[in-house]
Structure formats: structure tokens, C-alpha cells
Coordinates of C-alpha atoms in Angstrom, one line a residue:
M1 CA -31.6 -30.0 177.3
S2 CA -29.5 -27.5 179.6
T3 CA -31.2 -25.7 182.5
S4 CA -31.2 -22.4 181.5
R5 CA -34.6 -21.8 182.3
L6 CA -33.0 -20.9 185.2
R7 CA -32.9 -20.1 189.0
A8 CA -35.0 -17.1 189.1
G9 CA -32.9 -14.9 191.4
T10 CA -33.2 -12.7 188.8
V11 CA -35.0 -9.3 189.9
A12 CA -36.9 -7.3 187.2
V13 CA -35.6 -4.2 187.7
L14 CA -31.9 -4.0 186.3
A15 CA -29.7 -1.3 185.6
A16 CA -29.9 -0.3 181.6
A17 CA -26.6 1.1 181.3
S18 CA -25.3 -2.1 179.2
L19 CA -28.4 -2.1 177.0
V20 CA -26.4 -0.7 173.7
L21 CA -28.9 0.2 171.3
A22 CA -28.1 -0.2 168.1
A23 CA -28.1 2.8 165.3
C24 CA -31.6 3.4 164.0
G25 CA -32.3 2.8 160.5
A26 CA -33.8 1.1 157.8
D27 CA -31.9 -1.2 155.2
S28 CA -33.5 -3.5 152.8
D29 CA -30.8 -6.5 152.6
D30 CA -32.3 -10.5 152.7
S31 CA -32.5 -10.4 156.7
A32 CA -34.1 -6.8 157.0
G33 CA -36.8 -8.2 155.0
S34 CA -38.3 -7.2 151.3
G35 CA -39.9 -4.5 152.3
D36 CA -39.3 -0.3 151.0
G37 CA -38.2 0.6 154.8
K38 CA -41.0 3.1 155.2
T39 CA -43.6 1.4 156.8
L40 CA -43.6 -0.9 159.9
K41 CA -46.5 -2.9 160.0
L42 CA -47.2 -3.0 164.0
W43 CA -49.2 -6.0 166.2
H44 CA -50.1 -5.9 169.7
Y45 CA -53.3 -6.5 171.9
E46 CA -52.1 -4.4 175.2
G47 CA -55.1 -1.6 176.1
A48 CA -54.4 1.9 175.8
N49 CA -55.1 2.1 179.3
S50 CA -52.8 -0.8 180.3
A51 CA -49.1 0.0 181.1
M52 CA -47.2 -2.0 178.3
G53 CA -50.5 0.3 176.0
I54 CA -48.9 3.6 177.6
A55 CA -45.4 2.4 176.8
W56 CA -45.4 1.1 173.6
A57 CA -47.7 4.1 172.1
E58 CA -44.5 6.5 173.8
A59 CA -42.3 4.0 171.9
I60 CA -44.1 4.2 168.6
K61 CA -44.2 7.9 169.0
Q62 CA -40.2 7.6 169.8
F63 CA -39.5 5.3 166.6
E64 CA -41.3 7.8 164.1
A65 CA -39.2 10.6 165.4
S66 CA -36.0 8.7 165.3
H67 CA -36.9 7.0 161.9
P68 CA -37.6 10.4 159.2
G69 CA -40.3 9.1 156.4
V70 CA -40.9 6.1 158.1
K71 CA -45.1 5.2 159.6
V72 CA -46.1 3.4 162.0
Q73 CA -49.3 0.8 161.0
F74 CA -50.3 0.1 164.3
E75 CA -53.4 -2.5 164.8
E76 CA -55.2 -3.3 167.8
K77 CA -55.8 -6.8 168.1
G78 CA -57.1 -9.3 170.7
F79 CA -55.4 -11.7 172.3
E80 CA -58.2 -14.3 171.3
Q81 CA -57.8 -13.3 167.7
I82 CA -53.9 -13.5 167.7
R83 CA -53.7 -17.2 169.8
Q84 CA -56.5 -18.7 167.5
N85 CA -55.1 -16.8 163.9
A86 CA -51.3 -16.4 164.7
G87 CA -50.5 -19.8 162.2
M88 CA -52.5 -18.6 159.1
I89 CA -52.1 -15.4 159.3
L90 CA -48.2 -15.5 159.9
N91 CA -48.0 -18.0 156.4
S92 CA -49.7 -15.1 154.9
D93 CA -48.5 -12.3 153.0
E94 CA -50.3 -10.6 155.1
A95 CA -47.9 -11.0 158.5
P96 CA -47.0 -7.5 160.0
D97 CA -43.5 -6.6 161.1
I98 CA -43.6 -7.5 164.0
M99 CA -46.2 -8.9 166.6
E100 CA -46.8 -9.1 170.9
Y101 CA -47.0 -12.9 170.6
N102 CA -48.1 -15.5 173.7
K103 CA -44.4 -17.5 174.9
G104 CA -44.5 -21.2 175.4
N105 CA -44.1 -24.5 174.0
A106 CA -47.4 -24.6 172.3
T107 CA -47.8 -21.1 171.1
A108 CA -44.8 -19.4 170.4
G109 CA -42.6 -22.3 170.4
L110 CA -45.2 -24.1 168.3
L111 CA -44.4 -21.4 165.4
S112 CA -40.8 -21.2 166.0
K113 CA -40.8 -25.4 165.0
Q114 CA -43.1 -24.4 162.2
G115 CA -40.7 -22.4 160.8
L116 CA -43.1 -18.9 160.9
L117 CA -40.7 -17.0 162.8
T118 CA -37.1 -15.2 162.8
D119 CA -34.2 -16.3 164.3
L120 CA -33.1 -13.3 166.6
T121 CA -30.4 -15.2 168.3
E122 CA -27.7 -12.6 166.1
E123 CA -29.9 -9.0 167.3
A124 CA -30.1 -10.2 170.5
G125 CA -26.3 -10.0 171.2
K126 CA -25.8 -7.3 168.7
R127 CA -28.2 -5.3 170.6
G128 CA -27.8 -6.0 173.9
W129 CA -31.2 -8.1 174.4
D130 CA -29.7 -10.7 175.9
K131 CA -28.9 -8.6 178.9
I132 CA -32.6 -9.4 180.4
G133 CA -32.5 -11.7 183.9
P134 CA -31.3 -15.2 182.7
S135 CA -35.4 -16.5 184.1
L136 CA -36.6 -14.0 182.0
Q137 CA -35.0 -15.6 179.1
T138 CA -36.4 -18.9 178.6
T139 CA -39.3 -17.6 176.6
S140 CA -37.3 -16.0 174.4
K141 CA -35.5 -19.2 173.2
Y142 CA -36.8 -22.3 171.7
D143 CA -35.0 -25.2 170.6
A144 CA -35.7 -27.7 167.2
E145 CA -38.4 -29.2 169.2
G146 CA -40.3 -25.7 169.8
I147 CA -39.4 -26.4 173.8
M148 CA -38.6 -23.4 175.8
G149 CA -35.5 -22.4 177.5
D150 CA -32.6 -23.6 175.3
G151 CA -31.8 -22.6 171.7
K152 CA -32.5 -20.3 169.7
W153 CA -33.9 -16.1 170.3
Y154 CA -37.4 -16.3 168.4
G155 CA -39.0 -13.9 170.9
V156 CA -37.7 -10.5 172.8
P157 CA -40.3 -9.8 176.2
N158 CA -39.9 -6.2 177.7
Y159 CA -42.1 -6.8 180.4
A160 CA -42.3 -9.5 183.3
E161 CA -46.2 -10.8 184.7
Y162 CA -47.4 -12.6 187.3
V163 CA -50.2 -14.3 189.1
M164 CA -51.9 -12.7 192.0
V165 CA -54.3 -11.9 194.2
Y166 CA -56.3 -8.6 193.7
Y167 CA -58.2 -7.0 196.7
N168 CA -60.8 -3.8 197.6
K169 CA -59.6 -2.8 200.7
D170 CA -62.8 -1.0 200.9
L171 CA -65.3 -4.5 200.9
F172 CA -62.5 -6.2 203.5
A173 CA -62.7 -3.6 205.9
K174 CA -66.7 -3.3 205.1
H175 CA -66.8 -7.1 206.4
K176 CA -64.0 -7.2 208.7
V177 CA -61.6 -9.3 206.9
Q178 CA -57.4 -9.2 206.8
V179 CA -55.1 -10.0 204.3
P180 CA -54.9 -13.6 204.8
T181 CA -51.3 -15.2 204.8
T182 CA -52.3 -19.2 204.4
L183 CA -54.7 -20.9 202.3
A184 CA -56.5 -22.3 205.7
E185 CA -56.9 -17.9 206.3
F186 CA -57.6 -17.3 202.9
E187 CA -60.7 -19.8 202.8
A188 CA -62.0 -18.5 206.1
A189 CA -61.7 -15.4 204.4
M190 CA -63.8 -16.1 201.5
D191 CA -66.3 -18.2 204.0
T192 CA -66.9 -14.9 205.5
F193 CA -67.9 -13.1 202.2
V194 CA -70.6 -15.7 201.7
K195 CA -72.1 -15.9 205.1
A196 CA -72.8 -12.1 203.7
G197 CA -73.8 -13.1 200.9
V198 CA -71.0 -11.7 198.5
A199 CA -69.6 -13.8 196.1
P200 CA -65.7 -13.6 197.0
L201 CA -63.7 -14.5 193.6
S202 CA -64.3 -12.6 190.2
V203 CA -63.9 -15.5 187.7
G204 CA -63.4 -15.6 184.3
G205 CA -64.4 -19.6 183.3
A206 CA -64.4 -19.0 179.4
E207 CA -60.9 -17.8 179.3
Y208 CA -57.5 -18.1 180.8
P209 CA -58.4 -16.9 184.8
A210 CA -60.3 -20.0 186.0
Q211 CA -57.5 -22.1 184.7
Q212 CA -54.9 -20.2 186.8
I213 CA -56.7 -20.9 189.3
L214 CA -56.8 -24.8 189.0
Y215 CA -53.1 -24.1 188.6
E216 CA -52.6 -22.4 191.7
L217 CA -53.9 -24.5 193.6
A218 CA -51.7 -27.5 192.3
L219 CA -48.7 -25.4 192.8
A220 CA -50.3 -25.2 196.8
K221 CA -48.9 -29.0 197.0
A222 CA -46.4 -29.0 194.4
N223 CA -42.8 -28.5 194.2
R224 CA -39.8 -27.0 191.2
A225 CA -39.4 -30.5 190.1
F226 CA -43.4 -31.1 189.4
V227 CA -42.8 -27.6 187.0
D228 CA -40.0 -28.8 185.6
S229 CA -41.8 -32.0 185.2
F230 CA -45.1 -30.4 183.6
Q231 CA -43.8 -27.1 181.5
L232 CA -39.9 -28.6 180.6
Y233 CA -40.9 -33.0 180.3
K234 CA -37.6 -33.4 182.9
G235 CA -39.7 -36.5 184.4
K236 CA -43.5 -37.7 184.4
V237 CA -46.7 -36.1 185.8
D238 CA -49.0 -38.2 187.5
F239 CA -52.3 -36.1 186.8
K240 CA -53.5 -38.4 189.1
G241 CA -51.1 -37.1 191.5
P242 CA -51.6 -35.0 194.9
E243 CA -51.3 -31.8 192.6
F244 CA -53.6 -31.8 190.6
T245 CA -56.3 -33.8 192.2
Y246 CA -55.7 -31.2 194.8
A247 CA -56.4 -28.7 192.3
A248 CA -59.4 -30.0 190.7
N249 CA -60.9 -31.9 194.0
T250 CA -60.7 -27.7 195.6
F251 CA -61.9 -26.0 192.6
A252 CA -64.6 -28.0 192.2
D253 CA -65.4 -27.8 196.3
W254 CA -65.1 -23.8 196.2
V255 CA -67.4 -24.2 193.5
K256 CA -69.9 -25.7 195.6
K257 CA -69.2 -23.3 198.6
G258 CA -69.6 -20.3 196.3
Y259 CA -66.2 -18.7 196.4
I260 CA -66.4 -19.3 192.3
P261 CA -69.8 -18.2 191.1
K262 CA -71.4 -20.9 189.7
D263 CA -72.7 -18.3 186.5
S264 CA -68.4 -17.7 186.2
A265 CA -68.1 -20.4 183.2
G266 CA -69.1 -18.2 180.3
I267 CA -67.4 -15.2 181.7
K268 CA -64.5 -14.0 179.3
A269 CA -61.5 -12.0 181.2
D270 CA -62.7 -8.9 180.6
P271 CA -66.0 -8.4 181.6
M272 CA -64.3 -10.4 185.4
G273 CA -62.1 -7.4 185.6
V274 CA -65.2 -5.0 185.1
S275 CA -67.0 -6.3 187.5
F276 CA -63.7 -6.5 190.2
T277 CA -63.8 -2.5 189.3
Q278 CA -67.1 -2.0 189.9
G279 CA -66.6 -3.2 193.2
K280 CA -69.2 -6.2 192.9
F281 CA -66.7 -8.8 194.0
P282 CA -64.1 -8.5 196.8
M283 CA -61.0 -10.5 194.8
V284 CA -60.5 -11.5 191.2
I285 CA -56.8 -14.1 191.1
S286 CA -55.4 -12.5 187.7
G287 CA -51.9 -11.4 186.5
S288 CA -49.7 -8.0 186.5
W289 CA -51.5 -7.0 183.3
W290 CA -54.4 -5.7 184.5
Y291 CA -52.1 -3.8 187.1
G292 CA -52.5 -0.3 185.4
R293 CA -56.3 -0.5 184.3
F294 CA -56.9 -1.1 187.9
V295 CA -55.3 2.0 188.5
A296 CA -56.7 4.0 185.8
E297 CA -60.7 2.4 186.5
A298 CA -61.3 1.1 190.3
K299 CA -62.3 4.0 192.6
F300 CA -62.0 2.3 195.6
E301 CA -59.0 1.7 197.7
W302 CA -57.4 -1.9 196.0
G303 CA -54.1 -4.0 197.1
T304 CA -52.9 -7.4 196.2
F305 CA -51.1 -10.0 197.8
L306 CA -49.7 -13.4 196.7
F307 CA -51.5 -16.6 196.3
P308 CA -51.8 -17.5 200.5
G309 CA -49.5 -20.1 201.1
N310 CA -47.7 -20.2 197.2
T311 CA -44.3 -20.5 196.7
L312 CA -44.6 -20.9 193.2
H313 CA -46.8 -19.0 191.8
P314 CA -47.7 -18.7 187.4
G315 CA -45.2 -15.9 185.8
S316 CA -42.4 -15.6 183.4
G317 CA -41.0 -13.1 180.8
G318 CA -43.7 -11.4 179.9
N319 CA -45.5 -11.7 176.0
I320 CA -42.5 -11.3 173.7
W321 CA -42.0 -9.1 170.6
V322 CA -41.8 -11.3 167.6
V323 CA -40.9 -11.0 164.2
P324 CA -42.7 -13.2 161.3
K325 CA -40.9 -14.9 159.2
N326 CA -42.5 -13.3 156.4
A327 CA -42.0 -10.1 157.9
K328 CA -41.3 -7.1 154.9
N329 CA -39.1 -4.9 157.1
K330 CA -37.5 -6.7 160.0
S331 CA -35.3 -4.3 160.1
L332 CA -37.5 -1.5 161.4
A333 CA -38.5 -4.4 164.1
Y334 CA -35.5 -4.6 165.7
D335 CA -35.4 -0.6 165.7
F336 CA -38.8 -0.8 167.2
I337 CA -37.7 -3.4 169.8
D338 CA -35.0 -1.7 170.8
I339 CA -37.1 0.7 171.4
T340 CA -39.2 -1.0 174.3
M341 CA -35.8 -1.3 175.9
K342 CA -34.9 2.3 176.5
P343 CA -34.2 3.4 179.9
E344 CA -37.5 6.2 179.5
I345 CA -39.4 3.4 178.0
Q346 CA -39.0 0.9 180.6
N347 CA -39.1 3.2 183.4
L348 CA -42.3 4.4 181.5
L349 CA -43.8 1.2 181.6
G350 CA -42.5 0.7 185.4
N351 CA -44.8 3.7 186.9
S352 CA -47.1 2.6 184.9
G353 CA -47.9 -0.1 186.3
G354 CA -45.9 -3.3 185.0
V355 CA -43.1 -4.9 186.1
P356 CA -40.3 -4.0 183.7
V357 CA -37.1 -5.7 182.5
L358 CA -34.2 -2.8 182.0
A359 CA -35.2 -0.1 184.4
D360 CA -33.4 1.9 186.6
P361 CA -34.9 1.1 190.2
A362 CA -34.5 5.3 191.1
A363 CA -36.8 6.3 188.6
I364 CA -39.7 3.9 190.0
T365 CA -41.4 6.8 191.9
D366 CA -45.1 5.4 192.2
A367 CA -45.9 3.5 195.0
K368 CA -48.2 1.2 193.8
S369 CA -45.8 0.2 190.6
K370 CA -42.8 -0.2 193.8
E371 CA -45.2 -3.0 195.6
L372 CA -45.5 -4.9 192.3
I373 CA -42.3 -4.9 191.7
D374 CA -41.6 -5.8 194.8
N375 CA -43.8 -9.1 194.9
F376 CA -42.6 -9.8 191.5
N377 CA -38.6 -9.8 192.7
K378 CA -40.2 -12.2 196.2
V379 CA -41.3 -14.8 193.8
T380 CA -38.3 -14.4 191.9
S381 CA -35.7 -14.3 194.4
T382 CA -37.0 -17.9 195.8
D383 CA -36.9 -19.4 192.1
G384 CA -41.0 -19.7 192.5
L385 CA -41.9 -18.9 188.8
A386 CA -43.7 -21.1 187.1
F387 CA -45.0 -20.6 183.7
Y388 CA -48.3 -21.1 182.9
P389 CA -50.7 -24.0 182.7
D390 CA -51.5 -23.5 178.8
W391 CA -48.0 -24.2 177.5
P392 CA -47.1 -27.3 177.7
A393 CA -49.1 -29.1 175.0
P394 CA -50.7 -27.1 171.5
G395 CA -54.1 -26.6 171.7
Y396 CA -53.6 -26.6 175.6
Y397 CA -55.0 -23.8 176.0
D398 CA -58.6 -25.0 175.0
V399 CA -58.3 -28.4 177.1
L400 CA -58.2 -26.4 180.1
V401 CA -60.8 -23.8 179.9
A402 CA -62.9 -26.6 178.8
G403 CA -61.9 -28.6 181.9
A404 CA -62.3 -25.2 184.4
Q405 CA -65.5 -25.2 183.0
H406 CA -66.8 -28.6 183.4
L407 CA -65.7 -28.0 187.4
I408 CA -67.2 -25.0 187.8
N409 CA -70.6 -26.1 186.1
G410 CA -70.4 -29.6 187.6
T411 CA -70.6 -31.7 184.4
K412 CA -67.2 -34.0 185.2
S413 CA -66.5 -35.0 188.2
P414 CA -63.1 -33.5 189.3
E415 CA -61.5 -37.5 188.4
A416 CA -63.3 -37.0 184.7
V417 CA -61.5 -33.9 184.0
L418 CA -58.0 -34.9 185.3
D419 CA -58.5 -37.2 183.0
E420 CA -59.4 -35.3 180.5
I421 CA -56.5 -32.6 180.7
A422 CA -54.0 -35.4 181.2
K423 CA -54.3 -37.6 177.7
P424 CA -53.8 -34.3 175.3
Y425 CA -50.4 -34.1 177.6
N426 CA -49.1 -37.5 177.3
D427 CA -50.2 -37.3 173.1
N428 CA -48.1 -34.3 173.1
L429 CA -44.8 -36.2 175.2
T430 CA -45.4 -39.0 172.5
S431 CA -45.5 -36.8 169.5
L432 CA -42.2 -35.3 170.7
G433 CA -40.7 -38.9 171.4
K434 CA -40.2 -38.8 175.5

């Protein structure tokens, strides 16, 4: 496999002038699907007040304005709903024309391997989607085995994302805590909160957030070779090596010390974020997809910093637009993707708390949005995107959720959890002949 994962160095905000948009309009040839060209059935799972939700709502308006007689039939879905049922739905006549979907080997890669997604390679070249930065293209392309980074285009991201630490400035000031710059300072800060009777971290152990903390801790001891081995199968991963051993032991230690609440195993992502916006916790470790929502809902001063001491961080191009193989109005879907890449939509996304991929830098005027994008550029300028821990194998998301829950509940030792997460990973490699 070639190394199109690519050295980052790619900034999120690029000039949009080079993007050539194809002419709008439906057609009815085979490559466009078998529909009547009058309805675009669209699914995504972004909240209405998130950056993507705001930008895509405007994109729907612009699409309908530029396609007289065509109606967008939008249905908001849940992330878990699509994650668990995508394969079954896309293999039926109920498939939408376009859908937001999770990227990576275990999700978009698996569906592409199963023949459930449309090959977008020709459209990407014709419409200029391939003008996005090379590091962001990694999750757009999948080979015949469904492994990301090379092969055909099966998805298009129109935003980027990364994991960071959100913090409540008011609580930091109240408890005289400084923004930490090292992992030792980070733990000292959490100690201060615990001694004051305040749980430092809002954590969602029932969904993705806890496993991303586990991965951040592994990345604290990792280098690029480890990431390439874990995510791209370029080397053997030792789950009893320093990276995962440190992660599991430290995660369990953080539970014992009260940094991670012992009742967080059953908490899902949404209530985790809500608890932060209600001022109940000083910090939450999660992704840039929360940014716009926190802007809208948090009633206190807050800021962000990268996970202290790490040079590698969970992150990538954002979730991708995919066009199901059974989509009936594919040409309309391509037109909609085009509109989400237009400068005005990209700029709106950037000024609403998202990380755009083709915005005009001069058009990003919101101070908080600039901070968000600047931090992303710090990560990419040092080749710091490490993707997400659940990507390497189908079903791995649930494996990691269970592993993190065992660490939170203390029902399994760190060593036992590492055995538990190693087996399905290695079984997947065996199935791929790796």
C-alpha cells in the first residue's frame, strides 16, 4: 500500500478558488441512479446548532434554490442508529441518496468492500473534490480490502476534526488552576479539583468518548510508526507494549484517583457534553464536533487546549458524505456535495465552530473559530493526526467501549482488557491475510 496517508502539513483552510463546481441539474442515466430526479433523500446526524448542522441546513436551502422542482427529503438520524444499521439499510431499497457516515476501515472501508457504496473517483476529479489536502483524503479512499489511504474514492469530507480538552475558565479561575502544558501538570490540575470535591472530567463511558481518552494515553507513548502499524497495518502491534500498557494502567489509575468518575461507564456522549455545558465539570476530552454546540449552550467562559504533552492526537478529515450503491438519485447527491464545498458554505461552517477544508482564511472572522482552526493547524503541521482507535477492525468500536467500561467499573484488570482488545484486532489481521 502506498503512503497516501500522507504527511500532514496540510492546513484545514485552503483557497477555494481552485474548486470547480459542476453544473447543477439532475439526469437519469445509469451512473446517476434510477430515480425521477425530483427528490434528494438525505440523512445526517449532526445537531441543528452544530457547525455542520448550520452549514448543511444552508446547503439544503441553496440546493433547492438551484434545483427548481427538486425537494430535499432530510431525515436527522442518530450516530449510533446509522453505525449499527448502515449495512442492512444500504443493502435495501430504503437507502438514501446521500448519507453522512463514519470514516475508517471498520466503517466506510467495510461498506466499500461489501460493494454498498458508489465509487466517487470520477466525480471527485471532475468536480474538484480532490483539491482538499492530502492528509484529509486518507479517509476518502479505500482499497479492495477496505483499507483506507489508497484506492478509489468512496467518501468526501467537507470538514476536519480532532480531539482536544475543553475547559471551564470560570472553574479554573475559582480553583486557581492554570492551563496545563504537560501530562504531569494535567494530572496535578485534576488533583486540585479532586481535593476540592470536584470531579475533573466529564466522561461518556457508554460510547466513544472514554475510548478516545484511552487512545490519547496510548498516544502519549507513541510515535508515527506505532500509528501506522495500528491503523494501516504496516507493522506488528504489541498490545502489551509500552503504548497500550501505559494507556490501560493510567486510565485505571485515573479512575482510582477520581479523575474519571466511577459512575461514567453508563454515561453516553450527549449527557456527557450537557453536563459540561451545565458547569458540572471543569473539563471534557472530546472532539471538535462539540465546538459549535458549546458556543451555543455553555453560559460560562470556556477555552480549549490540546491533550498536554502529546504530539499525536485523535483526528482526521471529518465524517464523509457517501452515496449508497442503491441510491436512486445519485446525480443530485453529487450536486449536493458540490454545494457543501462552496466557499460560502465552507466559510459559514468555519465561522460556526467547525474546521472547514476549503474555506477562505480571510473570511473566518469569529475569534473562537480561529482558535479552533489554529490548533488544528498545529496538529497537522507536525503530522499529528492519529485517526481514531475504533477504525482498525469491524466491530472494534464496541470492543473498545466494553474495554473502557471494564476499566471504569474495575471489573477487569488492565492486562485482561488489553487481551480483550488485542484478540479481535489480530483476528481481523488474520482475515485480511496480514
